[in-house]
Amino acid sequence: MTNYVLKPFDRNLKGAQVDNGKLCKAAKEVMAGHYEANLGGDVYKKRIPLTRGKSYGARVIIAFKSGQDVFFMNGWVKSDVKKNSKEIPDDELAFYKAIALQLMSMTPEQALRAIKAGKMREVTCDGESS
């Protein structure tokens, strides 16, 4: 299995100190069934601690199906969410589910093309792809 990070994830969390080590740990936790919410359609919400712990950290949307690759689709810093607003609006959740369906059917050749096109990147964990 391989971990991938989509371009919106990197763009939205630029400067938030989410390094590959944190991504690898989050991917392993999701694979082990440890996440904040199963949003349906192979889409999960996961917290990643930044400098002050998980409750002050980043929230990420991950596409994952047991035995398949992990895709970090999007993320945001908790403090950026407006008070009294839904963290993930219904239309965004539907979009994440549609993208997850496409990602789960991606072939290795399609993944390589997406990497070369700059749409996503592969995350290396412990010296090798995970």
Coordinates of C-alpha atoms in Angstrom, one line a residue:
M1 CA 0.0 0.0 0.0
T2 CA 1.1 3.5 -0.8
N3 CA 0.2 6.8 0.8
Y4 CA -0.6 9.7 -1.5
V5 CA -1.2 13.4 -0.8
L6 CA -3.4 15.3 -3.2
K7 CA -2.5 18.9 -4.2
P8 CA -5.4 20.6 -2.2
F9 CA -4.1 19.0 1.0
D10 CA -0.7 20.5 0.5
R11 CA -2.1 23.8 -0.6
N12 CA -4.4 24.1 2.4
L13 CA -1.9 23.0 5.0
K14 CA 1.1 24.8 3.6
G15 CA 3.1 26.1 6.6
A16 CA 1.2 24.0 9.1
Q17 CA 4.1 21.7 9.9
V18 CA 2.5 18.5 8.7
D19 CA 5.5 16.5 7.7
N20 CA 5.7 13.0 6.2
G21 CA 6.2 11.5 9.7
K22 CA 2.9 12.8 10.8
L23 CA 1.2 11.7 7.6
C24 CA 2.7 8.2 8.0
K25 CA 1.5 7.9 11.6
A26 CA -2.0 9.1 10.6
A27 CA -2.2 6.6 7.7
K28 CA -1.2 3.8 10.0
E29 CA -3.8 4.8 12.6
V30 CA -6.5 5.0 10.0
M31 CA -5.5 1.5 8.6
A32 CA -5.8 0.2 12.2
G33 CA -9.3 1.7 12.6
H34 CA -8.3 4.8 14.7
Y35 CA -9.9 7.9 13.3
E36 CA -12.3 10.6 14.4
A37 CA -15.2 9.9 12.0
N38 CA -16.1 7.4 9.2
L39 CA -18.0 9.8 6.8
G40 CA -19.1 6.9 4.6
G41 CA -18.0 6.1 1.0
D42 CA -14.4 5.2 2.2
V43 CA -14.0 8.7 3.5
Y44 CA -12.6 9.4 7.0
K45 CA -11.9 12.4 9.1
K46 CA -8.6 12.3 11.1
R47 CA -6.9 14.7 13.4
I48 CA -3.2 15.3 13.1
P49 CA -1.5 17.1 16.0
L50 CA 0.5 20.1 15.2
T51 CA 2.5 21.9 17.9
R52 CA -0.1 21.8 20.7
G53 CA -1.7 18.4 20.3
K54 CA -4.6 16.9 18.3
S55 CA -7.4 19.2 19.6
Y56 CA -5.4 22.2 18.3
G57 CA -4.2 20.4 15.2
A58 CA -5.1 19.8 11.6
R59 CA -8.3 18.1 10.4
V60 CA -7.7 15.9 7.4
I61 CA -10.0 14.1 4.9
I62 CA -8.6 10.7 4.0
A63 CA -9.9 8.2 1.3
F64 CA -9.1 4.6 2.3
K65 CA -10.4 1.1 1.8
S66 CA -8.9 -1.8 3.6
G67 CA -6.0 -3.3 1.7
Q68 CA -5.7 -0.4 -0.7
D69 CA -3.8 2.9 -0.8
V70 CA -4.3 5.9 1.5
F71 CA -5.1 9.2 0.0
F72 CA -4.9 12.5 2.0
M73 CA -7.5 14.5 0.0
N74 CA -7.8 17.7 2.0
G75 CA -7.1 19.3 5.3
W76 CA -7.4 22.4 7.4
V77 CA -6.3 23.8 10.7
K78 CA -9.1 23.6 13.3
S79 CA -8.7 27.3 14.2
D80 CA -9.7 28.2 10.6
V81 CA -13.2 26.8 11.0
K82 CA -15.8 29.5 11.6
K83 CA -17.7 29.1 14.9
N84 CA -21.3 27.9 14.5
S85 CA -20.6 26.5 11.0
K86 CA -20.5 22.9 9.8
E87 CA -16.9 21.7 9.6
I88 CA -17.7 19.7 6.5
P89 CA -20.7 21.0 4.5
D90 CA -22.9 18.4 2.9
D91 CA -21.9 19.4 -0.7
E92 CA -18.2 19.1 0.2
L93 CA -18.8 15.7 1.7
A94 CA -20.6 14.5 -1.4
F95 CA -17.6 15.8 -3.4
Y96 CA -15.1 13.9 -1.2
K97 CA -17.1 10.7 -1.6
A98 CA -17.1 11.1 -5.4
I99 CA -13.4 11.7 -5.5
A100 CA -12.7 8.8 -3.1
L101 CA -14.6 6.5 -5.5
Q102 CA -12.3 7.6 -8.4
L103 CA -9.2 7.2 -6.2
M104 CA -10.1 3.7 -5.1
S105 CA -10.3 2.6 -8.7
M106 CA -7.0 4.3 -9.8
T107 CA -4.4 2.0 -11.4
P108 CA -0.7 2.3 -10.6
E109 CA -0.2 3.8 -14.1
Q110 CA -2.9 6.4 -13.5
A111 CA -1.3 7.2 -10.1
L112 CA 2.1 7.7 -11.8
R113 CA 0.5 10.1 -14.3
A114 CA -1.2 12.1 -11.6
I115 CA 2.2 12.4 -9.8
K116 CA 4.0 13.5 -12.9
A117 CA 1.2 16.0 -13.6
G118 CA 1.6 17.5 -10.1
K119 CA -1.9 16.5 -8.9
M120 CA -0.5 14.4 -6.0
R121 CA 2.6 13.1 -4.5
E122 CA 3.7 9.9 -2.9
V123 CA 4.7 9.9 0.8
T124 CA 7.7 7.9 1.9
C125 CA 7.6 6.3 5.3
D126 CA 10.7 4.9 7.1
G127 CA 12.7 5.0 3.9
E128 CA 10.2 3.3 1.7
S129 CA 6.7 3.9 0.2
S130 CA 4.1 2.6 2.6

